[in-house]
Amino acid sequence: MRPYPFSAVVGMPDLRLALVLSAISPAVGGVLVRGEKGTAKSTMVRALAGLLPGVDVVDGCRFSCDPADPDPACPDGPHPDGAPGHRRPARLVELPVGAAEDRVVGSLDLERALGDGVTDFQPGLLAGAHRGLLYVDEVNLLHDHLVDTLLDAAAMGRATIEREGVSVSHAARFVLIGTMNPEEGELRPQLLDRFGLTVEVSSSREPAERMEIVRRRLAYEADPEGFAGGYADDERRLAADIDAARRRLPSVRLTDDALRQIAEVCAAFEVDGMRADIVTARTAVAHAAWAGRDSVTTDDVRVAARLALPHRRRRNPFDAPGIDSEELEQALRDAEPPDPVPPDDGPDGPDGPGSGGPAPGEGEDPGTGDADRGHGDADRGHGDADGGHGDADGGHGDADGGHGGAGERRQVGAGRPYRARLFTVGGTGMGARGRRSRAETDSGRTVGVRPHGDRGSGAPHLPATVRAAAPHQRARGRRGPGLVLRPGDLRYARREGKEGNLVLFCVDASGSMGARARMREVKSAVLSLLLDAYQRRDKVGLVTFRGREAEVALPPTISVDAAAARLESLPTGGRTPLAEGLLRAAEVLRVEALRDPRRRPLLVVVTDGRATSGNDAVARSHAAADLLAATGVTSVVMDCESGRMRLGLAATLARRLGGEHVPLGEVAADALAHEVKRRAA
């Protein structure tokens, strides 16, 4: 089936432009497409491949070497000068989220390497994408080890494969394009920064446009060849325009004024590092070439900043990416070069006194600007005062909340997150690679070997393989220098690293937790643990309980952003159905164990330990805790009790769960270090 034509896609002008600019200048660094499901992200990306100019490759080279400039280290080389070649279309290579590392970087035949002394390397997806496009759908779900591989290749322009002392390297320069749904989790900052441009897409809210999208899609499915043929002329013109812009690109001038604009805009938005400036400059040059200009203008800088800066403004994973158009326009105006000043003809010149500067009332008066900024600060001060009154109101509400009215719903925002203590699951797991608990993984330090037939995810272990084969060489009639290997001789490394876990938060949102200052502290602690879960590549879930029932506020997901949003809007009030909260958490863990049995859970119960809802509330909560303890789940009880008279109920709950008891003030990593030093003294 022919791909859907690029020219037939309705709407999404920013995505269309970003993909075209990446095709014109691969040095821009590719595109990250963020958007909800069903918005034709993948359709647009796959359609782009048909618009790219072809590439010249050496005949018989599996690594797409250019006959005019072959890779001296090519595994199929070295290629002689003037090696025969041919022209082929540029490739779009798709990297599946669940691909094995050997499939991505390539693999070595260990049996031939040991037995025949031959390095038989089978190229992977990175070799196939060289001088083309590498497309990763759902890139935010990519495993960490593949992310590391992509980062290395994107930074170096080469892929290096090492297997037990045998090393192979080849060129791997490609345009990286990724699509993702932010609801399913965010990207690691390192990979996010590697994408040159980012675009947010969403489905149209215009009925006429939605009708046209459906009409075209149905027509394409009914007759793909005929539908694509109807856009053939448009596709040819667009491909010709891209090719012409590519040829024009080297002659486009980036003037000092344009470069100063780029630098000042990037500084105004406080982006990290210098990659933003470089990418913005490259994008502005590509846009000028696309527009047919021979030098970069303010319009080119504006477009480049809108595409290159949004994902580089984030300060933590919970910040939404984006760029405010008014801020951008103000930054561009501030960065514009000053108008030339006319010659000064003296105080009595033709323009009158003071002609060299703006007349009163014109331009910006620095004093007035400072005054305006001062008023802005004053306004913010009044906002703080209002916030103070809000706290006072909240205090009255807390007093009411102590009565336990089940219908009350109050919301308290979280404070700033901090570096949290590390909580781990005991033992050794075999879950997805992460950074929390000890596990057997396909990377890390080698702790043993596996026999043939029990490869797991480990790579071949050369010394163990040689030891297994050595006693049988005479019986196998070995004559040459190489070993005579059989499949049963192969041994595989057993390695130990870290895994990601399921961190399930069970949060008490009852009236006894509703004191405004305390709830803000609780939310800050949970937000800090969520940030820690993001950095350690965990799944997270959120169960809350208040009034008479518990609910799953967020089913287990890798989207830590979604958990943070649910936490921020969490209302408090009512009685404390502790037993219901624990039982609902047990049910979530049971279901998730069926869906993802290799991922071990960590239960974090956030409560003061009170149980006040229903008959025999305390006994039922103890029974629920005993049920959870019997499952063997690792648990942590974050004790939120405060005041002089403390009942110690959370500590009792922790003992029944067989878990760790952590006072709220000791969740921060530096708080633990301070406590250790105090006790040592």
XYZ file of C-alpha atoms in Angstrom:
681
model
C 0.000 0.000 0.000
C 1.360 3.432 -0.953
C 1.900 5.796 1.985
C -0.562 8.569 2.596
C 0.552 11.673 0.631
C 2.188 14.424 2.640
C 0.246 17.045 0.663
C -3.082 15.416 1.552
C -2.750 15.898 5.319
C -5.149 18.585 6.538
C -4.000 21.247 9.007
C -0.993 20.990 11.363
C 1.074 23.757 9.693
C 3.748 23.798 12.419
C 4.356 20.055 12.123
C 4.448 20.275 8.340
C 6.990 23.107 8.511
C 9.171 21.419 11.147
C 9.421 18.218 9.110
C 10.230 20.137 5.927
C 12.967 22.166 7.663
C 14.520 18.949 9.018
C 14.473 17.512 5.500
C 16.181 20.660 4.155
C 18.840 20.731 6.890
C 19.437 17.415 8.692
C 21.843 19.300 10.989
C 18.790 20.855 12.701
C 18.527 17.633 14.696
C 15.135 16.155 13.904
C 11.664 16.664 15.304
C 9.768 15.522 18.382
C 6.005 15.433 17.796
C 3.907 15.587 20.959
C 0.175 15.085 20.848
C -2.855 13.093 21.821
C -3.622 9.803 20.127
C -5.293 9.784 16.723
C -3.854 13.063 15.429
C -2.044 11.636 12.358
C 1.428 12.087 13.857
C 2.732 8.837 12.380
C 0.965 9.445 9.057
C 2.786 12.750 8.569
C 6.180 11.307 9.442
C 5.862 8.305 7.142
C 4.688 10.539 4.300
C 7.838 12.659 4.583
C 10.126 9.898 3.289
C 8.709 10.166 -0.231
C 9.742 13.840 -0.445
C 13.425 13.379 0.384
C 16.053 13.540 -2.374
C 17.719 10.239 -3.175
C 21.199 9.322 -1.942
C 24.201 7.896 -3.802
C 25.566 4.703 -2.212
C 28.431 2.330 -2.958
C 27.316 -0.841 -4.728
C 27.025 -3.740 -2.292
C 27.667 -1.614 0.842
C 25.207 -2.454 3.592
C 26.118 0.763 5.433
C 25.130 3.258 2.694
C 28.587 4.727 2.160
C 28.757 7.734 -0.166
C 30.966 6.927 -3.222
C 32.355 10.478 -3.056
C 33.242 10.201 0.652
C 33.184 6.591 1.917
C 33.632 5.746 5.593
C 37.233 4.542 6.064
C 36.107 2.284 8.950
C 33.124 0.787 7.109
C 32.780 -2.927 7.993
C 32.130 -3.642 4.289
C 35.141 -1.542 3.248
C 37.570 -0.138 2.706
C 36.047 1.131 -0.535
C 38.488 2.150 -3.287
C 38.465 5.612 -4.830
C 35.862 5.848 -7.531
C 33.974 2.796 -6.244
C 30.902 2.130 -8.395
C 27.652 3.301 -6.894
C 23.997 3.827 -7.568
C 21.241 6.190 -6.476
C 18.403 4.981 -4.245
C 15.563 6.680 -2.336
C 16.272 7.916 1.174
C 15.084 5.446 3.806
C 12.677 5.809 6.657
C 13.673 3.215 9.260
C 11.258 2.564 12.133
C 12.673 1.585 15.519
C 10.157 -0.508 17.496
C 9.843 0.419 21.165
C 10.448 -3.175 22.254
C 13.423 -3.847 19.953
C 16.389 -5.748 21.373
C 19.736 -3.965 21.469
C 21.246 -6.346 18.896
C 18.447 -5.443 16.493
C 19.202 -1.747 16.885
C 23.011 -1.624 16.791
C 23.703 -4.919 14.983
C 25.136 -8.224 16.109
C 28.304 -10.281 15.901
C 28.365 -14.003 15.169
C 30.399 -15.260 18.139
C 30.663 -18.794 16.777
C 32.311 -17.603 13.561
C 34.507 -15.127 15.448
C 35.906 -17.891 17.702
C 35.861 -20.764 15.241
C 36.912 -19.117 11.965
C 38.534 -15.909 13.171
C 36.079 -13.923 11.017
C 34.252 -10.802 12.203
C 30.805 -11.446 10.784
C 28.786 -8.338 11.621
C 25.104 -8.092 10.794
C 24.044 -4.429 10.576
C 21.154 -3.160 12.658
C 18.601 -0.405 12.356
C 21.127 2.386 12.941
C 23.060 1.272 9.868
C 19.851 1.178 7.842
C 18.968 4.726 8.903
C 22.362 6.205 7.965
C 21.798 9.204 5.641
C 18.052 8.863 6.090
C 15.350 9.079 8.769
C 15.109 7.116 11.997
C 11.540 7.144 13.272
C 10.588 6.106 16.807
C 6.861 5.938 17.503
C 6.021 6.272 21.218
C 9.598 7.375 21.820
C 8.797 8.144 25.469
C 8.233 4.413 26.055
C 11.675 3.466 24.723
C 13.769 1.396 27.140
C 16.664 3.147 28.814
C 19.366 1.042 27.169
C 18.036 1.969 23.721
C 17.840 5.625 24.753
C 21.516 5.455 25.731
C 22.350 3.908 22.370
C 20.500 6.647 20.486
C 22.193 9.359 22.557
C 25.633 7.958 21.756
C 24.893 7.650 18.040
C 23.291 11.106 17.820
C 26.246 12.715 19.614
C 29.038 10.936 17.748
C 27.455 10.241 14.357
C 28.711 6.663 14.707
C 27.521 3.397 16.178
C 30.043 1.233 18.028
C 29.371 -2.393 18.899
C 31.613 -4.283 21.315
C 31.116 -7.928 22.118
C 33.681 -9.699 24.301
C 36.733 -7.949 22.887
C 35.514 -7.670 19.274
C 34.728 -4.088 18.235
C 32.969 -2.784 15.126
C 32.179 0.837 14.287
C 30.295 2.433 11.408
C 28.822 5.823 10.477
C 25.268 6.472 11.698
C 24.115 9.980 10.810
C 20.369 10.273 10.591
C 17.470 12.621 11.195
C 15.783 11.480 14.401
C 12.001 11.863 14.439
C 9.929 10.775 17.413
C 6.241 10.864 18.216
C 4.736 10.554 21.668
C 1.582 10.995 23.713
C 2.501 13.053 26.817
C -0.215 11.294 28.814
C 1.954 8.161 28.748
C 4.993 9.814 30.300
C 7.761 12.224 29.435
C 11.167 11.762 27.868
C 14.445 11.737 29.716
C 15.903 15.276 29.575
C 19.029 14.064 27.742
C 17.039 12.591 24.860
C 14.553 15.455 24.841
C 17.397 17.921 24.285
C 18.710 15.872 21.342
C 15.627 16.676 19.291
C 16.232 19.900 17.432
C 12.585 20.933 17.115
C 9.378 20.087 18.911
C 5.758 20.516 17.851
C 2.545 20.133 19.826
C -0.354 18.762 17.769
C -3.997 18.304 18.632
C -7.110 17.338 16.744
C -9.044 20.114 15.059
C -12.144 21.484 16.761
C -13.558 22.812 13.467
C -16.342 20.546 12.144
C -15.614 21.398 8.496
C -11.938 20.483 8.875
C -12.777 17.251 10.704
C -15.213 16.327 7.916
C -12.502 16.850 5.304
C -10.012 14.713 7.267
C -12.508 11.829 7.467
C -13.465 12.222 3.802
C -9.847 12.012 2.643
C -9.011 9.093 4.908
C -11.956 7.037 3.681
C -11.054 7.827 0.082
C -7.476 6.701 0.702
C -8.540 3.412 2.303
C -10.945 2.707 -0.566
C -8.327 3.270 -3.298
C -4.778 3.989 -2.031
C -3.210 4.089 -5.496
C -5.844 6.341 -7.001
C -5.886 8.660 -3.987
C -2.086 9.014 -3.981
C -2.122 9.574 -7.746
C -4.431 12.550 -7.284
C -1.727 14.274 -5.211
C 1.238 13.177 -7.335
C 1.774 16.610 -8.899
C 1.637 18.319 -5.494
C 4.124 15.817 -4.108
C 6.530 16.353 -7.010
C 6.388 20.143 -6.616
C 6.959 19.895 -2.872
C 9.904 17.511 -3.338
C 11.388 19.875 -5.928
C 11.007 22.822 -3.549
C 12.772 20.898 -0.769
C 15.595 19.943 -3.141
C 15.952 23.569 -4.276
C 16.071 24.780 -0.674
C 18.764 22.204 0.089
C 20.884 23.558 -2.758
C 20.267 27.145 -1.607
C 21.128 26.383 2.041
C 24.952 26.840 1.854
C 24.594 30.322 0.387
C 22.230 31.709 3.072
C 23.976 34.333 5.251
C 23.525 34.446 9.012
C 24.332 38.076 9.765
C 25.682 39.352 13.057
C 22.391 41.157 13.701
C 20.409 37.917 13.238
C 22.862 35.977 15.387
C 22.578 38.633 18.112
C 18.791 38.278 17.999
C 19.090 34.519 18.417
C 21.500 34.833 21.343
C 19.373 37.447 23.124
C 16.146 35.488 22.625
C 17.717 32.301 24.005
C 19.129 34.245 26.945
C 15.751 35.880 27.584
C 14.068 32.476 27.840
C 16.839 31.166 30.146
C 17.422 27.947 28.228
C 20.152 25.620 29.453
C 23.396 25.222 27.548
C 24.290 26.404 24.053
C 22.507 23.752 21.977
C 19.386 25.937 21.845
C 21.323 28.800 20.219
C 22.949 26.480 17.690
C 19.719 24.714 16.753
C 17.829 28.008 16.491
C 20.508 29.384 14.180
C 20.452 26.307 11.952
C 16.649 26.352 11.828
C 16.561 30.048 10.947
C 18.993 29.449 8.076
C 16.901 26.504 6.840
C 13.728 28.589 6.996
C 15.373 31.399 5.018
C 16.397 28.855 2.363
C 12.854 27.478 2.296
C 11.472 31.013 1.850
C 13.907 31.726 -0.990
C 15.917 34.361 0.889
C 19.679 34.772 0.819
C 19.983 36.013 4.424
C 18.254 35.384 7.751
C 15.564 37.846 8.817
C 13.598 38.444 12.010
C 10.762 36.325 10.606
C 13.168 33.379 10.277
C 14.375 33.832 13.856
C 10.772 34.019 15.085
C 9.827 30.721 13.409
C 13.032 29.035 14.557
C 12.569 30.090 18.192
C 8.950 28.927 18.182
C 10.052 25.448 17.117
C 13.418 25.076 18.863
C 12.893 26.539 22.336
C 9.660 25.189 23.917
C 11.087 21.854 25.114
C 14.259 23.513 26.394
C 12.521 25.788 28.901
C 11.521 23.050 31.346
C 13.095 23.271 34.771
C 11.641 20.015 36.125
C 9.529 17.164 34.700
C 6.297 18.762 35.923
C 6.734 21.950 33.890
C 4.622 21.956 30.740
C 6.720 22.692 27.643
C 5.733 25.698 25.623
C 6.611 29.231 24.665
C 4.447 32.301 25.097
C 4.016 34.197 21.828
C 3.877 37.587 23.564
C 7.110 36.869 25.441
C 8.727 35.830 22.159
C 7.630 39.021 20.399
C 8.916 41.126 23.285
C 12.260 39.299 23.235
C 12.534 39.851 19.471
C 11.761 43.558 19.872
C 14.341 43.865 22.634
C 16.892 42.128 20.421
C 16.316 44.279 17.338
C 19.371 46.333 16.361
C 19.010 50.030 17.225
C 18.172 52.446 14.460
C 21.178 54.390 13.229
C 21.562 57.734 14.998
C 21.754 60.740 12.626
C 24.821 62.962 12.841
C 24.678 65.471 15.673
C 24.602 69.018 14.275
C 24.973 70.535 17.718
C 22.468 71.886 20.183
C 21.052 74.325 17.620
C 20.999 71.849 14.744
C 18.164 71.458 12.238
C 16.174 69.158 14.478
C 16.344 71.367 17.542
C 17.756 70.676 20.962
C 18.352 67.079 21.972
C 17.613 65.681 18.514
C 19.882 62.735 19.081
C 17.438 61.070 21.522
C 13.713 60.436 21.696
C 11.396 63.323 22.383
C 9.485 63.398 25.644
C 6.739 60.814 25.585
C 8.439 58.789 22.842
C 10.316 55.523 23.241
C 10.963 53.905 26.602
C 11.732 56.042 29.619
C 14.083 54.013 31.812
C 12.711 55.672 34.908
C 9.157 54.916 33.925
C 10.099 51.358 33.072
C 11.598 50.897 36.504
C 8.541 52.403 38.075
C 6.323 50.056 36.121
C 8.383 47.137 37.235
C 8.151 48.421 40.777
C 4.370 48.515 40.525
C 4.516 44.977 39.192
C 6.447 43.935 42.275
C 3.958 45.724 44.433
C 1.160 43.896 42.710
C 2.904 40.654 43.393
C 3.266 41.713 46.987
C -0.466 42.309 47.212
C -0.914 38.863 45.695
C 1.153 37.427 48.521
C -0.950 39.293 51.000
C -4.051 37.825 49.436
C -2.453 34.457 49.640
C -1.862 35.088 53.312
C -5.546 35.808 53.807
C -6.213 32.573 51.950
C -4.115 30.721 54.506
C -6.075 32.299 57.276
C -9.290 31.227 55.637
C -7.853 27.823 55.204
C -7.146 27.749 58.887
C -10.821 28.318 59.659
C -11.643 25.579 57.200
C -9.288 23.220 58.988
C -11.110 23.790 62.193
C -14.331 22.893 60.463
C -12.674 19.950 58.796
C -11.880 18.488 62.160
C -15.560 17.672 62.550
C -15.214 15.320 59.624
C -17.934 16.593 57.310
C -17.911 14.053 54.482
C -19.127 16.537 51.895
C -16.320 19.082 52.384
C -13.830 19.461 49.523
C -10.861 21.766 50.004
C -7.771 21.965 47.836
C -4.280 22.898 48.971
C -1.385 23.333 46.562
C 1.984 21.654 46.956
C 5.218 23.416 47.824
C 8.494 23.035 45.935
C 9.825 19.484 45.517
C 13.201 18.494 46.958
C 15.626 15.566 46.703
C 13.958 12.631 48.433
C 15.382 9.603 50.175
C 15.811 6.460 48.137
C 13.367 3.684 49.028
C 14.006 0.301 47.406
C 12.413 -3.124 47.078
C 14.421 -5.865 48.769
C 15.894 -8.883 47.003
C 16.851 -9.156 43.328
C 14.248 -8.621 40.630
C 14.121 -9.127 36.874
C 12.007 -6.124 35.875
C 12.498 -3.417 33.264
C 15.760 -1.536 33.511
C 15.623 1.475 35.774
C 17.454 3.050 38.680
C 15.781 1.973 41.882
C 16.134 -1.643 43.059
C 18.677 -4.366 42.442
C 17.862 -6.668 39.528
C 19.277 -8.985 36.894
C 19.500 -6.977 33.676
C 21.220 -7.045 30.303
C 23.784 -4.491 31.463
C 25.749 -3.792 34.613
C 28.412 -5.839 36.300
C 28.769 -9.520 35.469
C 27.957 -11.706 38.473
C 27.802 -15.145 36.835
C 27.021 -17.106 33.676
C 24.001 -18.887 32.239
C 24.183 -22.154 30.301
C 23.012 -22.560 26.724
C 19.234 -22.495 26.529
C 18.988 -20.024 29.412
C 20.171 -16.933 27.629
C 17.814 -14.520 29.350
C 18.790 -11.051 28.198
C 22.541 -11.478 28.634
C 25.242 -11.243 25.959
C 27.577 -14.175 25.202
C 30.263 -14.700 27.847
C 33.527 -15.405 26.014
C 35.717 -16.972 28.773
C 32.929 -19.286 29.928
C 32.200 -20.317 26.320
C 35.859 -21.132 25.700
C 36.041 -23.131 28.936
C 32.951 -25.116 27.945
C 34.315 -25.914 24.468
C 37.986 -26.566 25.331
C 37.664 -30.149 26.749
C 35.990 -31.377 23.542
C 38.438 -30.104 20.920
C 40.314 -33.405 20.393
C 37.097 -35.408 20.160
C 35.756 -32.940 17.598
C 38.846 -33.344 15.431
C 40.187 -29.843 15.738
C 43.064 -29.205 13.313
C 43.278 -25.431 12.745
C 43.916 -22.547 15.100
C 40.239 -21.806 15.756
C 37.958 -23.538 18.226
C 35.392 -26.079 17.102
C 32.204 -24.814 18.704
C 28.815 -26.366 19.127
C 25.657 -24.450 20.090
C 25.661 -26.153 23.477
C 29.034 -24.546 24.300
C 27.655 -21.024 24.357
C 27.422 -19.394 27.765
C 25.768 -16.068 28.514
C 26.612 -13.397 31.038
C 24.388 -12.954 34.074
C 24.551 -9.292 34.984
C 23.280 -7.253 37.859
C 21.996 -3.699 37.563
C 18.958 -1.685 38.589
C 15.277 -2.008 37.771
C 12.313 0.329 37.789
C 9.445 -0.474 40.141
C 5.772 0.311 40.503
C 5.489 2.994 43.195
C 1.877 3.046 44.379
C 0.926 5.977 46.604
C -1.996 5.448 48.989
C -2.776 8.950 50.268
C -5.020 9.870 53.194
C -7.087 12.910 52.124
C -9.407 12.990 55.132
C -10.184 15.914 57.397
C -7.548 14.904 59.937
C -4.938 15.563 57.212
C -6.586 18.783 56.115
C -4.591 21.371 58.057
C -3.412 23.684 55.305
C 0.254 23.890 56.298
C 0.463 20.143 56.931
C -1.263 19.182 53.669
C 1.079 21.448 51.737
C 4.001 19.674 53.396
C 2.480 16.272 52.594
C 1.961 17.155 48.940
C 5.515 18.502 48.712
C 6.858 15.218 50.077
C 4.777 13.113 47.676
C 5.712 15.412 44.771
C 9.376 14.933 45.689
C 8.923 11.155 45.660
C 7.183 11.453 42.279
C 10.136 13.384 40.929
C 12.419 10.671 42.279
C 10.228 8.041 40.557
C 10.524 9.931 37.271
C 14.306 9.984 37.510
C 14.428 6.284 38.370
C 12.098 5.245 35.504
C 9.329 3.863 37.712
C 5.654 3.410 37.045
C 3.456 5.264 39.494
C -0.141 5.008 40.680
C -2.289 6.971 43.096
C -5.017 5.747 45.467
C -6.757 8.281 47.703
C -9.247 7.800 50.536
C -11.573 10.233 52.332
C -15.143 10.266 53.590
C -16.449 6.708 53.330
C -14.547 5.330 50.334
C -11.306 5.053 48.441
C -10.731 5.659 44.754
C -8.015 5.048 42.192
C -7.121 8.624 41.309
C -4.554 7.404 38.765
C -4.092 3.816 37.536
C -0.454 2.678 37.267
C 1.284 4.597 34.490
C 4.709 5.888 33.516
C 3.251 9.401 33.262
C 4.576 10.997 36.429
C 3.220 14.320 35.142
C -0.314 12.939 35.343
C 0.259 11.806 38.929
C 1.585 15.248 39.870
C -1.492 16.902 38.340
C -3.851 14.574 40.254
C -1.955 15.279 43.464
C -2.129 19.052 42.980
C -5.923 18.983 42.618
C -6.481 16.476 45.442
C -9.280 17.697 47.767
C -9.329 16.968 51.499
C -12.042 16.594 54.111
C -14.276 14.017 55.753
C -13.562 10.954 57.864
C -10.723 8.494 57.419
C -11.597 5.169 55.692
C -8.109 3.725 56.173
C -9.214 0.107 55.662
C -10.885 0.982 52.348
C -7.734 2.739 51.166
C -5.511 -0.234 51.977
C -7.910 -2.713 50.377
C -8.159 -0.622 47.223
C -4.353 -0.473 47.074
C -4.191 -4.264 47.451
C -6.608 -4.670 44.537
C -4.573 -2.319 42.316
C -1.408 -4.271 43.108
C -3.130 -7.588 42.373
C -4.355 -6.466 38.951
C -1.042 -4.867 38.040
C 0.822 -8.064 38.961
C -1.207 -9.843 36.271
C -0.498 -7.139 33.681
C 3.195 -6.625 34.427
C 4.395 -9.541 36.578
C 8.115 -8.673 36.336
C 7.736 -5.189 37.782
C 7.918 -5.348 41.574
C 5.824 -2.910 43.632
C 6.656 -0.436 46.362
C 3.651 0.744 48.405
C 3.892 4.216 49.972
C 1.086 4.863 52.493
C 0.750 8.552 53.394
C -1.329 8.917 56.572
C -1.392 9.894 60.226
C -2.667 6.384 61.001
C -6.149 7.346 62.186
C -9.113 5.183 61.136
C -12.465 6.822 61.821
C -14.908 5.757 59.119
C -17.458 2.983 59.738
C -17.919 0.409 62.480
C -14.801 -1.284 63.859
C -12.671 1.064 61.742
C -9.464 0.277 63.613
C -9.938 -3.499 63.509
C -10.764 -3.433 59.808
C -7.688 -1.319 59.056
C -5.502 -3.803 60.963
C -7.014 -6.681 58.991
C -6.379 -4.870 55.708
C -2.781 -4.217 56.733
C -2.288 -7.877 57.593
C -3.678 -8.841 54.169
C -1.181 -6.594 52.411
C 1.678 -7.863 54.555
C 0.802 -11.442 53.576
C 1.363 -10.580 49.885
C 4.978 -9.681 50.640
C 4.754 -6.187 49.160
C 7.482 -3.787 50.259
C 5.839 -0.845 51.990
C 6.731 2.512 53.464
C 4.440 4.433 55.825
C 4.950 8.192 55.648
C 3.848 9.399 59.097
C 1.986 12.722 58.826
C 1.027 13.028 62.496
C 1.968 16.364 64.054
C 1.528 18.204 67.340
C 2.741 17.576 70.872
C 0.355 14.744 71.692
C 1.107 11.977 69.201
C -0.642 8.597 69.231
C 1.927 6.705 67.131
C -0.783 5.097 64.985
C 1.235 5.332 61.757
C 4.134 3.494 63.388
C 1.711 0.740 64.443
C 0.422 0.524 60.878
C 3.988 0.219 59.555
C 4.671 -2.685 61.926
C 1.543 -4.532 60.785
C 2.505 -3.978 57.137
C 6.028 -5.158 57.844
C 7.260 -1.929 56.289
C 9.416 1.061 57.065
C 8.099 3.908 59.223
C 9.267 7.353 58.014
C 8.198 10.605 59.700
C 7.185 13.258 57.214
C 10.143 15.452 58.111
C 12.607 12.676 57.217
C 11.535 12.141 53.601
C 14.155 14.605 52.348
C 17.565 13.061 51.669
C 19.440 15.784 53.551
C 17.118 15.345 56.543
C 18.191 11.700 56.776
C 21.870 12.644 56.591
C 21.374 15.212 59.349
C 19.634 12.634 61.546
C 22.441 10.088 61.014
C 25.062 12.666 62.000
C 23.045 13.679 65.060
C 22.739 10.089 66.278
C 26.428 9.399 65.602
C 27.342 12.424 67.715
